[in-house]
Amino acid sequence: MFEILKINSQRPEKCFIQKAVKIIKKGGLVAFPTETVYGLGANALDKNAVRKIFKVKGRPLDNPIIVHIAKIEDLNLLARNIPKDVKILVQKFWPGPLTFVLFKKNAVPDEVTAGLKVVAIRMPKNKIALEMIKKAGFPIAAPSANLAGRPSPTFARHVFEDFGSKIDLILDGGRTKIGVESTVVDLTVKPFQILRPGGISFEELKKVLPDLRLHPSLLDGTFKGKSKSPGMKYRHYAPKACLILVNLIRDSKKWDKVQKGRISNGVEGKEQVLRIQNLIKKYQKQNKKVGVLSSFETKRFYQQADLVLISGSRKNLEQIAQNLFKILREFDKQKVDIILAEGVPEKGIGFAIMHRLKKASQG
Ligand code: TXA
Ligand code: MG
């Protein structure tokens, strides 16, 4: 019997955690909040339970799943040849939105890693998630709890929108804090490489690992190249509407140097606003319903659009990250044909935001 349970995010009710654990122990699927997005969890050591995740998500079988743990010691249960730098990364960033790719031990079923010899592991920073994993007593495999290709869920209702009662339980712990997924770092190569930008920024990681690189697929700015994270090759994070990303300036690398092009009260982006205004006209002439993914500061320039949704303030990229997936889903509900999305500077969490927008725009 499918259920949604509202659970306290600060003091998760024991009986709800027990219910979730009971289901997971029986091989069922439980959606639960993490600090990034909701995950769809199953016993990571039960290959049949993991197969169910692929089935219900419609996930391609070559796309491996992150294993979530609640005790650092569990790293040794799952991974071998763990480099010594893990210690400082764990101290600084765990629990938190950072996933390590490490050589796997035999205990990890091939279903979890899609046949790869490496496994992705993270410790989420969310009391509900941590309690559930601790009480289960085994690691929990969990991709984002959305149908394959759709924007990740940042509210329990998004999980319900995608799966209805096809899973066993949704633990509704409210909105997720960060809103984009974890940063995935490959620790099996030297120097280490970021495979997916996410909640911990490249700049923050560089302070601890000065040699850290971006995987080549993240370097050209299009994110179209071959990735080592198999999931990255698919269309992703995508609303049903056609998303057109309008960069802040044509060459985002010049961002730091841009002084001209201010629209008013110190906000950069005149060129971006003008291009979006032109695109609104162009697509409305074609009888399309046009939505704009706007910042708070620029909303007033898009009055001609059929729908304008605000992701946050340009001065607060964390806020934009938190709202991004919710808004992409909202455009679909309102049935727009075209989403014109304002790009953001690719620094800090802005890099992860732009990565998601670029992937969402690849039709
Ligand atoms: O924040 C997050 O990471 C969320 C929450 C639920 O923890 N999870 C998440 O999972 O985003 P998912 O499955 O939507 O994305 C996992 C990414 C995919 O791009 C996948 O290809 C990559 O991590 N990945 C997983 N296991 C891997 C492995 N063994 N080697 C390389 N990449 C891996
Ligand atoms: Mg996902």
mmCIF file of C-alpha atoms and ligand atoms in Angstrom:
data_model
loop_
_atom_site.group_PDB
_atom_site.id
_atom_site.type_symbol
_atom_site.label_atom_id
_atom_site.label_comp_id
_atom_site.label_asym_id
_atom_site.label_seq_id
_atom_site.Cartn_x
_atom_site.Cartn_y
_atom_site.Cartn_z
ATOM 1 C CA MET A 1 0.000 0.000 0.000
ATOM 2 C CA PHE A 2 1.492 3.306 -1.109
ATOM 3 C CA GLU A 3 1.751 6.079 1.477
ATOM 4 C CA ILE A 4 3.068 9.624 1.869
ATOM 5 C CA LEU A 5 4.154 10.491 5.403
ATOM 6 C CA LYS A 6 4.914 14.029 6.539
ATOM 7 C CA ILE A 7 7.982 13.705 8.705
ATOM 8 C CA ASN A 8 9.737 16.213 10.933
ATOM 9 C CA SER A 9 13.038 17.209 9.335
ATOM 10 C CA GLN A 10 14.700 18.181 12.628
ATOM 11 C CA ARG A 11 13.401 15.342 14.818
ATOM 12 C CA PRO A 12 12.235 12.595 12.470
ATOM 13 C CA GLU A 13 9.464 10.543 14.099
ATOM 14 C CA LYS A 14 10.872 7.120 15.006
ATOM 15 C CA CYS A 15 7.762 5.271 13.887
ATOM 16 C CA PHE A 16 7.986 6.772 10.376
ATOM 17 C CA ILE A 17 11.657 5.899 10.087
ATOM 18 C CA GLN A 18 10.808 2.357 11.220
ATOM 19 C CA LYS A 19 8.108 2.104 8.593
ATOM 20 C CA ALA A 20 10.555 3.195 5.890
ATOM 21 C CA VAL A 21 13.198 0.759 7.087
ATOM 22 C CA LYS A 22 10.717 -2.111 7.155
ATOM 23 C CA ILE A 23 9.829 -1.473 3.519
ATOM 24 C CA ILE A 24 13.448 -1.163 2.444
ATOM 25 C CA LYS A 25 14.382 -4.365 4.289
ATOM 26 C CA LYS A 26 11.662 -6.182 2.342
ATOM 27 C CA GLY A 27 13.143 -4.990 -0.953
ATOM 28 C CA GLY A 28 10.764 -2.036 -1.479
ATOM 29 C CA LEU A 29 11.353 1.540 -2.653
ATOM 30 C CA VAL A 30 11.211 4.592 -0.378
ATOM 31 C CA ALA A 31 11.602 8.192 -1.576
ATOM 32 C CA PHE A 32 13.296 10.376 1.030
ATOM 33 C CA PRO A 33 14.697 13.890 1.259
ATOM 34 C CA THR A 34 18.398 14.661 1.177
ATOM 35 C CA GLU A 35 19.936 18.127 1.385
ATOM 36 C CA THR A 36 20.253 18.211 -2.423
ATOM 37 C CA VAL A 37 17.160 16.579 -3.965
ATOM 38 C CA TYR A 38 14.827 13.702 -3.048
ATOM 39 C CA GLY A 39 16.293 10.243 -3.573
ATOM 40 C CA LEU A 40 14.552 6.984 -4.479
ATOM 41 C CA GLY A 41 16.073 4.513 -2.057
ATOM 42 C CA ALA A 42 16.523 0.743 -1.994
ATOM 43 C CA ASN A 43 18.823 -1.656 -0.162
ATOM 44 C CA ALA A 44 22.120 -1.210 -2.025
ATOM 45 C CA LEU A 45 23.151 -4.786 -1.274
ATOM 46 C CA ASP A 46 19.932 -6.307 -2.676
ATOM 47 C CA LYS A 47 20.240 -6.537 -6.438
ATOM 48 C CA ASN A 48 16.548 -7.229 -6.987
ATOM 49 C CA ALA A 49 15.580 -4.119 -5.055
ATOM 50 C CA VAL A 50 18.072 -2.076 -7.081
ATOM 51 C CA ARG A 51 16.622 -3.456 -10.338
ATOM 52 C CA LYS A 52 13.244 -2.079 -9.256
ATOM 53 C CA ILE A 53 14.737 1.435 -9.146
ATOM 54 C CA PHE A 54 15.809 1.188 -12.786
ATOM 55 C CA LYS A 55 12.403 -0.124 -13.784
ATOM 56 C CA VAL A 56 10.283 2.460 -12.032
ATOM 57 C CA LYS A 57 12.464 5.389 -13.143
ATOM 58 C CA GLY A 58 12.785 4.151 -16.724
ATOM 59 C CA ARG A 59 16.505 4.558 -16.138
ATOM 60 C CA PRO A 60 18.931 3.331 -18.814
ATOM 61 C CA LEU A 61 20.652 0.192 -17.518
ATOM 62 C CA ASP A 62 24.136 1.626 -18.095
ATOM 63 C CA ASN A 63 23.598 4.473 -15.626
ATOM 64 C CA PRO A 64 24.978 3.589 -12.168
ATOM 65 C CA ILE A 65 23.470 4.674 -8.853
ATOM 66 C CA ILE A 66 25.010 6.512 -5.896
ATOM 67 C CA VAL A 67 25.244 4.553 -2.637
ATOM 68 C CA HIS A 68 24.354 6.531 0.502
ATOM 69 C CA ILE A 69 25.972 5.784 3.851
ATOM 70 C CA ALA A 70 25.612 7.153 7.388
ATOM 71 C CA LYS A 71 28.903 5.947 8.940
ATOM 72 C CA ILE A 72 32.326 6.749 7.546
ATOM 73 C CA GLU A 73 33.459 3.173 8.274
ATOM 74 C CA ASP A 74 31.033 1.955 5.619
ATOM 75 C CA LEU A 75 33.374 3.370 2.982
ATOM 76 C CA ASN A 76 35.605 0.367 3.690
ATOM 77 C CA LEU A 77 32.707 -2.024 3.263
ATOM 78 C CA LEU A 78 32.057 -0.733 -0.253
ATOM 79 C CA ALA A 79 35.359 0.570 -1.635
ATOM 80 C CA ARG A 80 39.025 -0.462 -1.901
ATOM 81 C CA ASN A 81 42.286 1.396 -2.641
ATOM 82 C CA ILE A 82 40.839 4.471 -0.970
ATOM 83 C CA PRO A 83 43.303 7.379 -1.416
ATOM 84 C CA LYS A 84 44.456 9.157 1.736
ATOM 85 C CA ASP A 85 43.007 12.498 0.605
ATOM 86 C CA VAL A 86 39.555 11.075 1.323
ATOM 87 C CA LYS A 87 40.184 11.736 4.998
ATOM 88 C CA ILE A 88 40.364 15.493 4.644
ATOM 89 C CA LEU A 89 37.498 15.577 2.131
ATOM 90 C CA VAL A 90 35.327 13.643 4.571
ATOM 91 C CA GLN A 91 36.326 15.902 7.448
ATOM 92 C CA LYS A 92 35.498 19.019 5.515
ATOM 93 C CA PHE A 93 32.503 18.082 3.387
ATOM 94 C CA TRP A 94 30.693 15.084 4.911
ATOM 95 C CA PRO A 95 27.907 14.776 5.595
ATOM 96 C CA GLY A 96 27.204 16.898 2.538
ATOM 97 C CA PRO A 97 26.683 17.164 -1.221
ATOM 98 C CA LEU A 98 29.919 15.490 -2.301
ATOM 99 C CA THR A 99 30.045 12.038 -3.921
ATOM 100 C CA PHE A 100 33.252 10.009 -4.323
ATOM 101 C CA VAL A 101 33.851 7.567 -7.145
ATOM 102 C CA LEU A 102 36.118 4.784 -5.823
ATOM 103 C CA PHE A 103 37.090 1.234 -6.827
ATOM 104 C CA LYS A 104 34.335 -1.056 -5.646
ATOM 105 C CA LYS A 105 34.487 -4.109 -3.434
ATOM 106 C CA ASN A 106 32.627 -7.299 -4.317
ATOM 107 C CA ALA A 107 29.957 -6.547 -1.724
ATOM 108 C CA VAL A 108 28.527 -3.944 -4.118
ATOM 109 C CA PRO A 109 26.245 -5.645 -6.638
ATOM 110 C CA ASP A 110 26.977 -4.988 -10.334
ATOM 111 C CA GLU A 111 23.395 -3.723 -10.649
ATOM 112 C CA VAL A 112 24.322 -0.673 -8.542
ATOM 113 C CA THR A 113 27.367 0.250 -10.617
ATOM 114 C CA ALA A 114 25.864 -0.781 -13.976
ATOM 115 C CA GLY A 115 28.733 -3.230 -14.357
ATOM 116 C CA LEU A 116 31.479 -0.657 -13.678
ATOM 117 C CA LYS A 117 34.405 -1.522 -11.400
ATOM 118 C CA VAL A 118 33.874 1.740 -9.538
ATOM 119 C CA VAL A 119 31.160 2.814 -7.116
ATOM 120 C CA ALA A 120 29.852 6.287 -6.221
ATOM 121 C CA ILE A 121 29.370 6.919 -2.478
ATOM 122 C CA ARG A 122 28.087 9.822 -0.424
ATOM 123 C CA MET A 123 26.883 10.702 3.076
ATOM 124 C CA PRO A 124 23.871 13.028 2.837
ATOM 125 C CA LYS A 125 23.378 15.917 5.254
ATOM 126 C CA ASN A 126 19.771 15.361 6.178
ATOM 127 C CA LYS A 127 18.540 13.922 9.458
ATOM 128 C CA ILE A 128 15.744 11.901 7.880
ATOM 129 C CA ALA A 129 18.120 10.305 5.375
ATOM 130 C CA LEU A 130 20.812 9.640 7.980
ATOM 131 C CA GLU A 131 18.378 8.131 10.498
ATOM 132 C CA MET A 132 16.895 5.879 7.867
ATOM 133 C CA ILE A 133 20.278 4.604 6.691
ATOM 134 C CA LYS A 134 21.499 4.092 10.284
ATOM 135 C CA LYS A 135 18.396 2.180 11.328
ATOM 136 C CA ALA A 136 18.466 0.061 8.177
ATOM 137 C CA GLY A 137 21.997 -1.038 9.004
ATOM 138 C CA PHE A 138 23.015 -1.261 5.347
ATOM 139 C CA PRO A 139 23.841 1.308 2.657
ATOM 140 C CA ILE A 140 21.048 2.689 0.517
ATOM 141 C CA ALA A 141 21.270 3.066 -3.249
ATOM 142 C CA ALA A 142 19.377 6.136 -4.404
ATOM 143 C CA PRO A 143 19.226 8.090 -7.633
ATOM 144 C CA SER A 144 17.232 11.306 -7.750
ATOM 145 C CA ALA A 145 13.548 10.384 -7.322
ATOM 146 C CA ASN A 146 12.317 11.531 -10.741
ATOM 147 C CA LEU A 147 11.436 9.759 -13.968
ATOM 148 C CA ALA A 148 14.590 9.485 -16.098
ATOM 149 C CA GLY A 149 15.273 12.760 -17.887
ATOM 150 C CA ARG A 150 12.895 14.904 -15.801
ATOM 151 C CA PRO A 151 13.964 17.681 -13.420
ATOM 152 C CA SER A 152 15.023 16.293 -10.034
ATOM 153 C CA PRO A 153 12.478 16.548 -7.198
ATOM 154 C CA THR A 154 12.992 19.209 -4.554
ATOM 155 C CA PHE A 155 9.569 18.675 -2.942
ATOM 156 C CA ALA A 156 7.774 15.427 -2.058
ATOM 157 C CA ARG A 157 4.962 16.399 -4.438
ATOM 158 C CA HIS A 158 7.410 16.263 -7.362
ATOM 159 C CA VAL A 159 8.122 12.629 -6.524
ATOM 160 C CA PHE A 160 4.410 11.920 -6.464
ATOM 161 C CA GLU A 161 3.935 13.713 -9.810
ATOM 162 C CA ASP A 162 6.422 11.336 -11.426
ATOM 163 C CA PHE A 163 5.653 8.009 -9.750
ATOM 164 C CA GLY A 164 2.181 8.213 -8.226
ATOM 165 C CA SER A 165 1.692 5.039 -6.224
ATOM 166 C CA LYS A 166 4.264 2.987 -8.155
ATOM 167 C CA ILE A 167 6.672 3.178 -5.224
ATOM 168 C CA ASP A 168 5.991 2.111 -1.641
ATOM 169 C CA LEU A 169 6.502 5.242 0.442
ATOM 170 C CA ILE A 170 7.392 8.922 0.208
ATOM 171 C CA LEU A 171 8.846 10.536 3.332
ATOM 172 C CA ASP A 172 7.824 14.170 2.987
ATOM 173 C CA GLY A 173 10.447 16.208 4.818
ATOM 174 C CA GLY A 174 9.674 19.499 3.096
ATOM 175 C CA ARG A 175 11.703 21.287 0.454
ATOM 176 C CA THR A 176 15.329 20.333 -0.072
ATOM 177 C CA LYS A 177 17.891 22.899 0.931
ATOM 178 C CA ILE A 178 20.401 22.991 -1.897
ATOM 179 C CA GLY A 179 18.224 22.119 -4.871
ATOM 180 C CA VAL A 180 20.885 20.762 -7.243
ATOM 181 C CA GLU A 181 22.501 17.360 -6.847
ATOM 182 C CA SER A 182 25.829 16.480 -5.256
ATOM 183 C CA THR A 183 29.207 17.122 -6.853
ATOM 184 C CA VAL A 184 30.626 13.837 -8.171
ATOM 185 C CA VAL A 185 34.420 13.509 -7.906
ATOM 186 C CA ASP A 186 36.384 10.659 -9.444
ATOM 187 C CA LEU A 187 39.097 9.592 -6.984
ATOM 188 C CA THR A 188 40.323 6.688 -9.130
ATOM 189 C CA VAL A 189 42.363 8.929 -11.456
ATOM 190 C CA LYS A 190 45.284 11.267 -10.775
ATOM 191 C CA PRO A 191 44.761 14.179 -10.542
ATOM 192 C CA PHE A 192 41.212 13.748 -9.267
ATOM 193 C CA GLN A 193 38.434 14.958 -11.551
ATOM 194 C CA ILE A 194 34.976 16.414 -11.105
ATOM 195 C CA LEU A 195 32.538 14.355 -13.182
ATOM 196 C CA ARG A 196 29.428 16.347 -12.284
ATOM 197 C CA PRO A 197 29.358 19.852 -10.782
ATOM 198 C CA GLY A 198 26.982 20.156 -7.840
ATOM 199 C CA GLY A 199 26.356 21.406 -4.321
ATOM 200 C CA ILE A 200 30.061 21.772 -3.382
ATOM 201 C CA SER A 201 31.742 24.145 -5.801
ATOM 202 C CA PHE A 202 34.933 23.571 -7.777
ATOM 203 C CA GLU A 203 36.467 26.588 -6.005
ATOM 204 C CA GLU A 204 35.744 25.151 -2.530
ATOM 205 C CA LEU A 205 37.185 21.774 -3.489
ATOM 206 C CA LYS A 206 40.286 23.360 -5.019
ATOM 207 C CA LYS A 207 41.137 24.868 -1.641
ATOM 208 C CA VAL A 208 41.558 21.331 -0.298
ATOM 209 C CA LEU A 209 42.742 19.658 -3.515
ATOM 210 C CA PRO A 210 44.749 22.222 -5.502
ATOM 211 C CA ASP A 211 45.385 19.726 -8.354
ATOM 212 C CA LEU A 212 41.714 18.914 -8.856
ATOM 213 C CA ARG A 213 40.570 19.074 -12.506
ATOM 214 C CA LEU A 214 37.283 19.121 -14.337
ATOM 215 C CA HIS A 215 36.588 16.073 -16.478
ATOM 216 C CA PRO A 216 37.214 17.053 -20.135
ATOM 217 C CA SER A 217 33.480 16.764 -20.885
ATOM 218 C CA LEU A 218 32.891 19.732 -18.558
ATOM 219 C CA LEU A 219 35.598 21.908 -20.054
ATOM 220 C CA ASP A 220 34.179 23.154 -23.329
ATOM 221 C CA GLY A 221 31.159 24.744 -21.713
ATOM 222 C CA THR A 222 28.604 22.808 -23.792
ATOM 223 C CA PHE A 223 28.643 19.631 -21.664
ATOM 224 C CA LYS A 224 28.031 17.662 -24.839
ATOM 225 C CA GLY A 225 31.285 15.659 -24.751
ATOM 226 C CA LYS A 226 31.613 12.052 -23.608
ATOM 227 C CA SER A 227 31.374 11.905 -19.838
ATOM 228 C CA LYS A 228 32.723 9.321 -17.431
ATOM 229 C CA SER A 229 29.528 9.562 -15.397
ATOM 230 C CA PRO A 230 27.326 7.498 -17.686
ATOM 231 C CA GLY A 231 24.219 9.448 -16.681
ATOM 232 C CA MET A 232 25.608 12.649 -18.102
ATOM 233 C CA LYS A 233 25.184 11.577 -21.700
ATOM 234 C CA TYR A 234 21.408 11.520 -21.532
ATOM 235 C CA ARG A 235 19.054 14.484 -21.844
ATOM 236 C CA HIS A 236 18.590 15.530 -18.296
ATOM 237 C CA TYR A 237 16.840 17.775 -15.832
ATOM 238 C CA ALA A 238 14.522 18.564 -18.672
ATOM 239 C CA PRO A 239 11.075 20.111 -18.692
ATOM 240 C CA LYS A 240 8.674 19.056 -21.460
ATOM 241 C CA ALA A 241 8.872 22.503 -23.053
ATOM 242 C CA CYS A 242 11.784 23.488 -25.265
ATOM 243 C CA LEU A 243 14.325 25.344 -23.125
ATOM 244 C CA ILE A 244 16.522 28.018 -24.698
ATOM 245 C CA LEU A 245 19.377 29.188 -22.530
ATOM 246 C CA VAL A 246 20.350 32.814 -23.022
ATOM 247 C CA ASN A 247 23.807 33.438 -21.630
ATOM 248 C CA LEU A 248 24.514 36.463 -19.555
ATOM 249 C CA ILE A 249 27.140 37.456 -22.052
ATOM 250 C CA ARG A 250 28.150 35.580 -25.160
ATOM 251 C CA ASP A 251 31.476 34.558 -23.706
ATOM 252 C CA SER A 252 30.911 33.615 -20.102
ATOM 253 C CA LYS A 253 34.666 33.534 -19.435
ATOM 254 C CA LYS A 254 34.680 37.282 -19.826
ATOM 255 C CA TRP A 255 32.182 37.605 -16.996
ATOM 256 C CA ASP A 256 34.638 38.922 -14.451
ATOM 257 C CA LYS A 257 35.796 41.636 -16.818
ATOM 258 C CA VAL A 258 32.362 42.879 -17.754
ATOM 259 C CA GLN A 259 31.750 46.366 -16.562
ATOM 260 C CA LYS A 260 29.531 47.656 -19.343
ATOM 261 C CA GLY A 261 26.057 46.487 -20.204
ATOM 262 C CA ARG A 262 24.485 47.327 -16.887
ATOM 263 C CA ILE A 263 20.712 47.506 -17.116
ATOM 264 C CA SER A 264 20.092 49.548 -13.986
ATOM 265 C CA ASN A 265 20.909 49.612 -10.302
ATOM 266 C CA GLY A 266 24.182 47.820 -10.846
ATOM 267 C CA VAL A 267 22.791 44.671 -12.467
ATOM 268 C CA GLU A 268 24.774 43.355 -15.412
ATOM 269 C CA GLY A 269 23.024 41.822 -18.371
ATOM 270 C CA LYS A 270 21.591 44.363 -20.772
ATOM 271 C CA GLU A 271 22.519 42.227 -23.762
ATOM 272 C CA GLN A 272 20.845 39.188 -22.194
ATOM 273 C CA VAL A 273 17.626 41.078 -21.467
ATOM 274 C CA LEU A 274 17.469 42.478 -25.015
ATOM 275 C CA ARG A 275 18.007 39.059 -26.544
ATOM 276 C CA ILE A 276 15.264 37.549 -24.398
ATOM 277 C CA GLN A 277 12.875 40.379 -25.321
ATOM 278 C CA ASN A 278 13.556 39.682 -29.022
ATOM 279 C CA LEU A 279 13.047 35.949 -28.567
ATOM 280 C CA ILE A 280 9.711 36.538 -26.796
ATOM 281 C CA LYS A 281 8.500 38.462 -29.854
ATOM 282 C CA LYS A 282 9.881 35.913 -32.283
ATOM 283 C CA TYR A 283 8.183 32.920 -30.654
ATOM 284 C CA GLN A 284 4.916 34.686 -29.921
ATOM 285 C CA LYS A 285 4.664 35.494 -33.656
ATOM 286 C CA GLN A 286 4.805 31.719 -34.162
ATOM 287 C CA ASN A 287 1.864 31.381 -31.743
ATOM 288 C CA LYS A 288 3.968 29.752 -29.043
ATOM 289 C CA LYS A 289 3.270 30.176 -25.368
ATOM 290 C CA VAL A 290 6.495 31.691 -24.068
ATOM 291 C CA GLY A 291 7.774 31.524 -20.487
ATOM 292 C CA VAL A 292 10.813 33.309 -19.079
ATOM 293 C CA LEU A 293 12.960 31.962 -16.271
ATOM 294 C CA SER A 294 13.924 35.297 -14.811
ATOM 295 C CA SER A 295 15.753 36.767 -11.885
ATOM 296 C CA PHE A 296 14.040 39.028 -9.407
ATOM 297 C CA GLU A 297 15.968 42.019 -10.750
ATOM 298 C CA THR A 298 15.012 41.522 -14.407
ATOM 299 C CA LYS A 299 11.376 40.362 -14.169
ATOM 300 C CA ARG A 300 9.966 43.762 -15.073
ATOM 301 C CA PHE A 301 11.605 43.642 -18.529
ATOM 302 C CA TYR A 302 9.591 40.635 -19.622
ATOM 303 C CA GLN A 303 6.016 41.857 -19.315
ATOM 304 C CA GLN A 304 5.245 40.707 -22.854
ATOM 305 C CA ALA A 305 5.934 37.069 -22.015
ATOM 306 C CA ASP A 306 3.037 34.680 -21.325
ATOM 307 C CA LEU A 307 4.551 33.603 -18.017
ATOM 308 C CA VAL A 308 7.502 34.877 -16.009
ATOM 309 C CA LEU A 309 8.794 32.809 -13.093
ATOM 310 C CA ILE A 310 11.459 34.098 -10.750
ATOM 311 C CA SER A 311 14.251 31.782 -9.669
ATOM 312 C CA GLY A 312 15.757 34.251 -7.208
ATOM 313 C CA SER A 313 18.037 37.230 -6.925
ATOM 314 C CA ARG A 314 21.073 37.576 -9.156
ATOM 315 C CA LYS A 315 22.979 38.357 -6.007
ATOM 316 C CA ASN A 316 22.073 34.984 -4.500
ATOM 317 C CA LEU A 317 22.993 32.016 -6.680
ATOM 318 C CA GLU A 318 22.169 29.613 -3.812
ATOM 319 C CA GLN A 319 18.580 30.796 -3.955
ATOM 320 C CA ILE A 320 18.472 30.288 -7.735
ATOM 321 C CA ALA A 321 19.837 26.742 -7.298
ATOM 322 C CA GLN A 322 17.224 25.958 -4.664
ATOM 323 C CA ASN A 323 14.330 27.032 -6.897
ATOM 324 C CA LEU A 324 15.571 25.869 -10.289
ATOM 325 C CA PHE A 325 13.981 22.425 -10.646
ATOM 326 C CA LYS A 326 10.708 23.483 -9.022
ATOM 327 C CA ILE A 327 10.352 26.247 -11.579
ATOM 328 C CA LEU A 328 11.163 24.023 -14.545
ATOM 329 C CA ARG A 329 8.336 21.759 -13.390
ATOM 330 C CA GLU A 330 6.035 24.747 -12.932
ATOM 331 C CA PHE A 331 6.523 25.816 -16.568
ATOM 332 C CA ASP A 332 5.328 22.382 -17.634
ATOM 333 C CA LYS A 333 2.245 22.615 -15.452
ATOM 334 C CA GLN A 334 1.407 25.907 -17.120
ATOM 335 C CA LYS A 335 1.998 24.244 -20.495
ATOM 336 C CA VAL A 336 4.381 26.744 -22.022
ATOM 337 C CA ASP A 337 5.937 25.758 -25.357
ATOM 338 C CA ILE A 338 9.194 27.650 -24.958
ATOM 339 C CA ILE A 339 11.207 28.518 -21.852
ATOM 340 C CA LEU A 340 13.697 31.344 -22.274
ATOM 341 C CA ALA A 341 16.106 30.883 -19.387
ATOM 342 C CA GLU A 342 18.489 33.535 -18.120
ATOM 343 C CA GLY A 343 21.980 32.152 -17.689
ATOM 344 C CA VAL A 344 23.994 32.979 -14.557
ATOM 345 C CA PRO A 345 27.740 33.494 -13.973
ATOM 346 C CA GLU A 346 29.559 30.158 -13.900
ATOM 347 C CA LYS A 347 31.143 30.583 -10.501
ATOM 348 C CA GLY A 348 30.402 28.914 -7.180
ATOM 349 C CA ILE A 349 27.130 27.014 -7.407
ATOM 350 C CA GLY A 350 26.459 28.962 -10.645
ATOM 351 C CA PHE A 351 28.561 26.364 -12.450
ATOM 352 C CA ALA A 352 26.165 23.592 -11.363
ATOM 353 C CA ILE A 353 23.133 25.734 -12.288
ATOM 354 C CA MET A 354 24.512 26.386 -15.771
ATOM 355 C CA HIS A 355 25.375 22.708 -16.192
ATOM 356 C CA ARG A 356 21.740 21.750 -15.477
ATOM 357 C CA LEU A 357 20.374 24.481 -17.758
ATOM 358 C CA LYS A 358 22.681 23.474 -20.598
ATOM 359 C CA LYS A 359 21.747 19.808 -20.249
ATOM 360 C CA ALA A 360 18.047 20.744 -20.091
ATOM 361 C CA SER A 361 18.408 22.763 -23.290
ATOM 362 C CA GLN A 362 19.832 19.849 -25.296
ATOM 363 C CA GLY A 363 16.697 18.548 -26.948
HETATM 364 O O1 TXA B 1 22.605 14.716 -4.738
HETATM 365 C C1 TXA B 1 22.625 13.629 -5.306
HETATM 366 O O2 TXA B 1 23.669 13.139 -5.780
HETATM 367 C C2 TXA B 1 21.291 12.894 -5.459
HETATM 368 C C3 TXA B 1 20.789 12.514 -4.061
HETATM 369 C C4 TXA B 1 19.540 11.664 -4.099
HETATM 370 O O3 TXA B 1 21.822 11.858 -3.371
HETATM 371 N N1 TXA B 1 21.436 11.731 -6.283
HETATM 372 C C5 TXA B 1 21.601 11.799 -7.631
HETATM 373 O O4 TXA B 1 21.641 10.577 -8.260
HETATM 374 O O5 TXA B 1 21.699 12.844 -8.244
HETATM 375 P P1 TXA B 1 21.471 10.400 -9.834
HETATM 376 O O6 TXA B 1 21.398 8.938 -10.046
HETATM 377 O O7 TXA B 1 20.340 11.203 -10.300
HETATM 378 O O8 TXA B 1 22.837 10.922 -10.411
HETATM 379 C C6 TXA B 1 24.018 10.220 -10.119
HETATM 380 C C7 TXA B 1 25.106 10.610 -11.069
HETATM 381 C C8 TXA B 1 24.817 10.120 -12.482
HETATM 382 O O9 TXA B 1 25.319 11.060 -13.404
HETATM 383 C C9 TXA B 1 25.620 8.822 -12.540
HETATM 384 O O10 TXA B 1 26.005 8.482 -13.857
HETATM 385 C C10 TXA B 1 26.809 9.153 -11.656
HETATM 386 O O11 TXA B 1 26.292 9.968 -10.622
HETATM 387 N N2 TXA B 1 27.368 7.918 -11.080
HETATM 388 C C11 TXA B 1 26.780 7.068 -10.222
HETATM 389 N N3 TXA B 1 27.573 6.022 -9.983
HETATM 390 C C12 TXA B 1 28.688 6.220 -10.697
HETATM 391 C C13 TXA B 1 29.881 5.474 -10.888
HETATM 392 N N4 TXA B 1 30.065 4.290 -10.300
HETATM 393 N N5 TXA B 1 30.837 5.978 -11.725
HETATM 394 C C14 TXA B 1 30.653 7.172 -12.336
HETATM 395 N N6 TXA B 1 29.544 7.918 -12.200
HETATM 396 C C15 TXA B 1 28.573 7.444 -11.401
HETATM 397 MG MG MG B 2 19.191 12.239 -11.505
#
